[in-house]
Amino acid sequence: MAESLVLIEHDRQQVKRSSLHAITLAQQLGGEYELLVIGHVVNKISSSLVSLGATSVIVADDPALAEPLADRYATVIAEAVRKSGAKNILGTSSTFSKDILPRAAALLDAPMVTDVVAIEQMDGSISYRRPINAGSMFAKVKVEGERRVLTVRAAAFETPAANAAPCPIVRFDVDAESLPNGMRFISREERKSDRPDLTEARVVVSGGRPLKDKETFERLVGGLADALGGAIGATRAAVDAGMAPNDYQIGQTGKVVAPELYIALGISGAIQHLAGIKDSRIIVAINKDPDAPICQTATYFLVGDLYQIVPQLIESIRRA
Amino acid sequence: MDFAWSDQQRELLNAVGRFASQQLNYDVIENDREGIFNHEAWKKCGSFGIQGLPVPTEHGGLGMDPLTTVAALERLGYACKDNGLLFSINAHLWTAVTPLVYNGSEAQKKKYLPGLCNGTLIGGNAMSEPNSGSDAFSLTTTAIKKGSRYILNGSKIFVTNGPIADLLVVFATVDKTRGTDGISAFLVEKNSPGMNVARKLEKMGLRTSPMAEVFFENCEVPEENLLGKEGGGAFLFTRSMTWERGCILASAVGSMQRLLETCIRYANERKQGGQSIGKYQLVASKIVDMKVRVESSRHMLYYYGWLSGHRKSVYLEAAMTKLHIADCWVKCSEDAIQIHGGYGYMTEYEVERELRDAIASKLYSGTSEIQRNIVASMLGL
Amino acid sequence: MKILVPFKSVPDPNDATFAGEAASASKSVINPFDEIAIEEALRIRERGEATEIVGVTIGAPSVDEQIRAALAMGVDRAIRIDDARALDPYAVARILRAVVEKEAPHVVIMGKQAVDDDSNQVGQILAGLLGWPQATFVSSIEFLDNKTRARCTRETDAGLEVVELDLPAIITTDLRLNEPRYVSLPGLIRARRKPIEVLTCDQVGVNVRPLTTVLAVARPPKRPAGTRVESVEELITKLKQEAKVI
């Protein structure tokens, strides 16, 4: 019987790489683990997961599961958990897992811990570390009960090695008739972008309010990101001002990123924004105010006018 | 003696602080530089309830007692950095709204108070003249009765809210030979024929509160706009001045508190010679003095509010309160700049503006010298 | 249509407290996401689609100030479940389920997460317990077919997604759904006349205990203070040679 079950997220026939980080927590918790893929026509996805050390890849494949509707997905997860007997139900923090896993926890009558960044084992009991208050504090929590649902912060756990002997892919039969039917998917507006995914990029360049407008934002933030092959992020203020789309927002209520290099342009560093970038390896701040809080967090900071510095920077990088 | 707020007062004060800090502090540096009145913020204050604080509920106000009112204004001054906006609100409240509440006819109150409370109307008063400032009752503007109208002639200076006011309380004499007994007050609406709001006055501080010269040239005012009795203007003015003196610097106490906290933060963060500058006694002692000034000001303000609410005479206390808070505010702002060093002199640190805004408090509503004269006379000197 | 809005009292994230009198300053506010939920309910009522808005919160009498703020914004009446324990999302959702069963609203609108605990669970758990449809991280709500369905736009990692829910349902709010109105003083005075019903867990028929316990809270280690560089060239040299990141 598997100790843990890890929910794998995918998008357009691709596994979301960040969702694999939860596997590392499953390994740390010990025991066997299974992976769960839900969707429709997901053969390619499930076969790409066989060498991640799981005992099996469970696949719930049905037209009724083509879109990630929380009521149906949570039902499938709860049934899969009951069948597998897993004690830990894991996922990586994302809007997908945050939407679905708490609902699955409700169906399983289990407690849930969001955004786990580390575990501590003492005298046979386990405690979980997670950020609270926009990451300004960490709480160490323990949970009771037979089962628990956990989501992890991708940045806090490595990608697992993919060198295990292939495991079987097991079909999980879904009775589509018995699935809930109160929610309907209507549409998704996805932007096509040649830039890497924000949460998986090696370099993230993001901008704040001083970028003024959409065009300037694209020219400076986008220009620098392209020079470095990076993704684009934004502060809440920049998003609210219409300079960047909603899903670019980084921070407490937006995305959490942890790239190798994070470049903050015209960002003062409100605690809510810092919450989303703290785990980046190198942080560069370019700002006109040397006393801005971001300068305390940045690895390097350069004080001056964005409109002069950024074009210079783009130019120098392109030349190099 | 009970120094505690009731739960209701505490909720009201917290609501004021939250409203002001979130809704009123934008574009303050720019508006100060350009001398722009933030009309949108004024309207927000109206719909929030600031302009209605001391006005009875039947006229669209909140009917708050004087102590709660000054405490609310103190909190407003703490959370709102736009001292000019606050000055405009104070002028409106104490020189237009309060005289109407105490001296207006039912018809006048019905007509003007709801709008003055909810932010749609802006009030002000026109008393000072080029040749009569602190000696207010030597005014020369005349109001001659002609049928059912008064005809006003004369000029007024330092009219706070002049360029934006919808309603001015104008003081004029109906008969110069009667001296003080001839002075009467009139409610003059914007765009009255013969009223001319002349140039906007540039000034050192409170730059977001517009001020103008106003001329009356055969300005016709219907007789129903006489405020109070004919010849009752001096009494009305003295009473409203007492209100004004006691209350106008309530927001300044909040400003001082904000400055004090800014200085404490800065003194803890700023390091010189390996330690926070707050550890140096010369800096610490300045901050201690600021703290004592804030507390003494606050206690005088609350005592004034308490007396006023208990319908006790406040003529002396109002003058002392005004005198003391004005001195403290100027001194605190000056110290705040000194503690911040060169940064304090820079506009973007928002400390130098405080000094420019504070200085006028020794001039308006009776100069500090006039307040001292009042105190001296009340002491039998 | 009746709307139930659960809300939580949290430490003021902007910390705009009045240090002048520590004793009188409130350091708590309505959770900003719940405030957005309240605002949305008010707008739905203002466009004539709802007739009653009921607020519910859980806590000791000290949260009454936030309850009155909700009433001052325009919530019609409020329920406080009198429970001062440190509850987890598991317990909160089970208490709210009992309130939902008692009040029978057509829709529950609440914040996607509380900004103190950042768990982002309660709405989804509540939906799961009730077996109701859910839409999380919502940035627009529209009611269709004589208010039997709701069409919601959700802010997801991949972009905007539109879903339809059969009512009754649970909706959790994201930042850009609306900008909440401020509590006005006349509203606050009117709020004093609105009823606050205080009930215990026993009275709503729920017996639950939290399964999550916070053992310790600590500040994260600080990142070392940044190095100031003076020019673009110096920055690039550092990134190449010291950080080896480009």
Tab-separated table of C-alpha atoms in Angstrom, chain B residues 132-317:
chain	number	residue	atom	x	y	z
B	132	SER	CA	-8.451	95.131	9.270
B	133	GLY	CA	-6.921	91.858	10.222
B	134	SER	CA	-6.649	91.024	13.853
B	135	ASP	CA	-8.576	94.201	14.633
B	136	ALA	CA	-11.483	92.523	12.950
B	137	PHE	CA	-14.262	94.849	13.955
B	138	SER	CA	-12.804	97.887	12.163
B	139	LEU	CA	-14.061	96.470	8.886
B	140	THR	CA	-15.302	98.811	6.174
B	141	THR	CA	-17.362	96.580	3.898
B	142	THR	CA	-20.894	97.932	3.891
B	143	ALA	CA	-24.294	96.331	3.509
B	144	ILE	CA	-27.084	98.757	2.708
B	145	LYS	CA	-30.680	97.569	2.855
B	146	LYS	CA	-32.627	98.307	-0.314
B	147	GLY	CA	-36.124	96.888	-0.411
B	148	SER	CA	-35.879	93.162	0.165
B	149	ARG	CA	-32.135	93.086	-0.504
B	150	TYR	CA	-28.850	94.119	0.987
B	151	ILE	CA	-26.291	95.753	-1.279
B	152	LEU	CA	-22.703	94.826	-0.340
B	153	ASN	CA	-19.666	96.913	-1.193
B	154	GLY	CA	-16.071	96.389	-0.103
B	155	SER	CA	-13.146	94.024	-0.391
B	156	LYS	CA	-12.013	91.022	1.632
B	157	ILE	CA	-8.633	89.391	1.771
B	158	PHE	CA	-7.259	86.020	2.935
B	159	VAL	CA	-10.545	84.304	2.142
B	160	THR	CA	-9.827	80.619	2.722
B	161	ASN	CA	-11.703	78.477	0.178
B	162	GLY	CA	-12.500	81.721	-1.694
B	163	PRO	CA	-11.806	80.267	-5.156
B	164	ILE	CA	-13.805	77.106	-4.507
B	165	ALA	CA	-16.521	78.144	-2.053
B	166	ASP	CA	-20.174	77.722	-2.902
B	167	LEU	CA	-21.217	79.726	0.118
B	168	LEU	CA	-19.387	82.473	1.997
B	169	VAL	CA	-20.282	83.972	5.341
B	170	VAL	CA	-19.500	87.636	4.683
B	171	PHE	CA	-19.201	90.191	7.441
B	172	ALA	CA	-20.215	93.793	6.652
B	173	THR	CA	-21.555	96.773	8.536
B	174	VAL	CA	-25.087	98.023	8.049
B	175	ASP	CA	-24.184	101.289	9.750
B	176	LYS	CA	-20.610	102.397	10.368
B	177	THR	CA	-21.753	104.858	13.034
B	178	ARG	CA	-22.986	101.968	15.168
B	179	GLY	CA	-19.449	100.536	15.321
B	180	THR	CA	-19.368	96.926	16.431
B	181	ASP	CA	-23.172	96.916	16.730
B	182	GLY	CA	-23.480	97.556	13.022
B	183	ILE	CA	-21.644	94.441	11.966
B	184	SER	CA	-23.846	91.792	10.367
B	185	ALA	CA	-23.249	88.451	8.706
B	186	PHE	CA	-24.587	87.411	5.303
B	187	LEU	CA	-24.739	84.156	3.427
B	188	VAL	CA	-23.473	84.932	-0.047
B	189	GLU	CA	-23.678	82.281	-2.723
B	190	LYS	CA	-21.111	81.713	-5.411
B	191	ASN	CA	-21.746	83.669	-8.604
B	192	SER	CA	-23.920	86.268	-6.856
B	193	PRO	CA	-24.049	89.274	-9.154
B	194	GLY	CA	-21.509	91.835	-8.000
B	195	MET	CA	-19.310	89.325	-6.167
B	196	ASN	CA	-15.944	88.889	-7.748
B	197	VAL	CA	-13.425	86.291	-6.589
B	198	ALA	CA	-10.236	87.959	-7.657
B	199	ARG	CA	-6.820	86.474	-7.779
B	200	LYS	CA	-5.842	83.287	-6.070
B	201	LEU	CA	-3.150	84.030	-3.503
B	202	GLU	CA	0.166	82.190	-3.672
B	203	LYS	CA	1.471	81.217	-0.274
B	204	MET	CA	4.282	79.524	1.622
B	205	GLY	CA	2.393	76.546	2.964
B	206	LEU	CA	-1.094	75.026	3.034
B	207	ARG	CA	-0.751	75.347	-0.701
B	208	THR	CA	-3.449	72.807	-1.446
B	209	SER	CA	-5.983	75.031	0.312
B	210	PRO	CA	-6.909	77.823	-2.077
B	211	MET	CA	-7.199	81.372	-0.781
B	212	ALA	CA	-8.347	84.485	-2.594
B	213	GLU	CA	-9.248	88.116	-2.438
B	214	VAL	CA	-12.956	88.745	-2.880
B	215	PHE	CA	-14.535	92.014	-4.013
B	216	PHE	CA	-18.132	93.103	-3.601
B	217	GLU	CA	-19.382	95.716	-5.982
B	218	ASN	CA	-23.070	96.411	-5.495
B	219	CYS	CA	-23.448	92.745	-4.706
B	220	GLU	CA	-27.106	91.955	-4.099
B	221	VAL	CA	-27.978	89.593	-1.295
B	222	PRO	CA	-31.612	88.681	-0.577
B	223	GLU	CA	-32.685	89.679	2.928
B	224	GLU	CA	-33.435	86.073	3.889
B	225	ASN	CA	-29.681	85.498	3.630
B	226	LEU	CA	-28.967	87.719	6.620
B	227	LEU	CA	-27.403	85.293	9.109
B	228	GLY	CA	-28.613	85.971	12.618
B	229	LYS	CA	-29.842	89.440	13.511
B	230	GLU	CA	-28.913	92.687	11.848
B	231	GLY	CA	-26.069	93.983	13.991
B	232	GLY	CA	-25.540	90.526	15.466
B	233	GLY	CA	-22.402	89.865	13.423
B	234	ALA	CA	-19.841	90.682	16.075
B	235	PHE	CA	-21.407	88.322	18.589
B	236	LEU	CA	-21.724	85.649	15.939
B	237	PHE	CA	-18.122	86.154	14.886
B	238	THR	CA	-16.786	85.984	18.428
B	239	ARG	CA	-18.700	82.799	19.124
B	240	SER	CA	-17.567	81.121	15.936
B	241	MET	CA	-13.996	82.267	16.588
B	242	THR	CA	-14.086	80.552	19.941
B	243	TRP	CA	-15.110	77.327	18.234
B	244	GLU	CA	-12.532	77.849	15.591
B	245	ARG	CA	-9.672	78.475	18.011
B	246	GLY	CA	-10.475	75.426	20.030
B	247	CYS	CA	-10.888	73.045	17.131
B	248	ILE	CA	-8.845	74.263	14.195
B	249	LEU	CA	-5.619	72.716	15.421
B	250	ALA	CA	-7.073	69.347	16.395
B	251	SER	CA	-5.728	67.923	13.176
B	252	ALA	CA	-2.347	69.504	13.955
B	253	VAL	CA	-2.081	67.296	17.043
B	254	GLY	CA	-2.485	64.290	14.758
B	255	SER	CA	0.119	65.712	12.386
B	256	MET	CA	2.552	66.081	15.266
B	257	GLN	CA	1.933	62.505	16.329
B	258	ARG	CA	2.693	61.358	12.792
B	259	LEU	CA	5.860	63.440	12.702
B	260	LEU	CA	6.930	62.047	16.057
B	261	GLU	CA	6.522	58.474	14.810
B	262	THR	CA	8.359	59.283	11.578
B	263	CYS	CA	11.249	60.694	13.598
B	264	ILE	CA	11.389	57.729	15.961
B	265	ARG	CA	11.484	55.350	13.030
B	266	TYR	CA	14.169	57.362	11.295
B	267	ALA	CA	16.258	57.739	14.450
B	268	ASN	CA	16.203	53.981	14.945
B	269	GLU	CA	17.045	53.151	11.347
B	270	ARG	CA	19.610	55.791	10.516
B	271	LYS	CA	23.100	54.808	11.586
B	272	GLN	CA	26.013	57.152	12.156
B	273	GLY	CA	29.302	56.213	13.741
B	274	GLY	CA	28.146	52.611	14.110
B	275	GLN	CA	24.935	53.213	16.005
B	276	SER	CA	21.410	54.491	15.492
B	277	ILE	CA	21.249	58.258	15.694
B	278	GLY	CA	18.508	57.839	18.331
B	279	LYS	CA	21.220	56.654	20.696
B	280	TYR	CA	22.780	60.112	20.605
B	281	GLN	CA	21.353	62.194	23.393
B	282	LEU	CA	21.126	65.321	21.275
B	283	VAL	CA	18.749	63.522	18.927
B	284	ALA	CA	16.915	61.639	21.663
B	285	SER	CA	16.259	64.784	23.625
B	286	LYS	CA	14.675	66.459	20.596
B	287	ILE	CA	12.363	63.491	20.202
B	288	VAL	CA	11.493	63.506	23.891
B	289	ASP	CA	10.556	67.181	23.601
B	290	MET	CA	8.389	66.348	20.611
B	291	LYS	CA	6.622	63.671	22.598
B	292	VAL	CA	5.957	66.056	25.488
B	293	ARG	CA	4.631	68.684	23.073
B	294	VAL	CA	2.280	66.191	21.439
B	295	GLU	CA	0.951	64.953	24.768
B	296	SER	CA	0.468	68.417	26.289
B	297	SER	CA	-1.253	69.590	23.114
B	298	ARG	CA	-3.508	66.583	23.105
B	299	HIS	CA	-4.517	67.061	26.709
B	300	MET	CA	-5.329	70.718	26.197
B	301	LEU	CA	-7.328	69.818	23.112
B	302	TYR	CA	-9.340	67.123	24.876
B	303	TYR	CA	-9.912	69.357	27.905
B	304	TYR	CA	-11.221	72.067	25.603
B	305	GLY	CA	-13.503	69.497	23.948
B	306	TRP	CA	-14.748	68.236	27.281
B	307	LEU	CA	-15.488	71.743	28.595
B	308	SER	CA	-17.206	72.709	25.386
B	309	GLY	CA	-19.349	69.591	25.477
B	310	HIS	CA	-20.378	70.372	29.020
B	311	ARG	CA	-21.424	73.857	27.959
B	312	LYS	CA	-18.845	75.547	30.105
B	313	SER	CA	-17.118	78.746	29.116
B	314	VAL	CA	-14.160	78.019	26.872
B	315	TYR	CA	-13.098	81.522	25.851
B	316	LEU	CA	-9.825	81.346	27.771
B	317	GLU	CA	-9.181	77.651	27.083
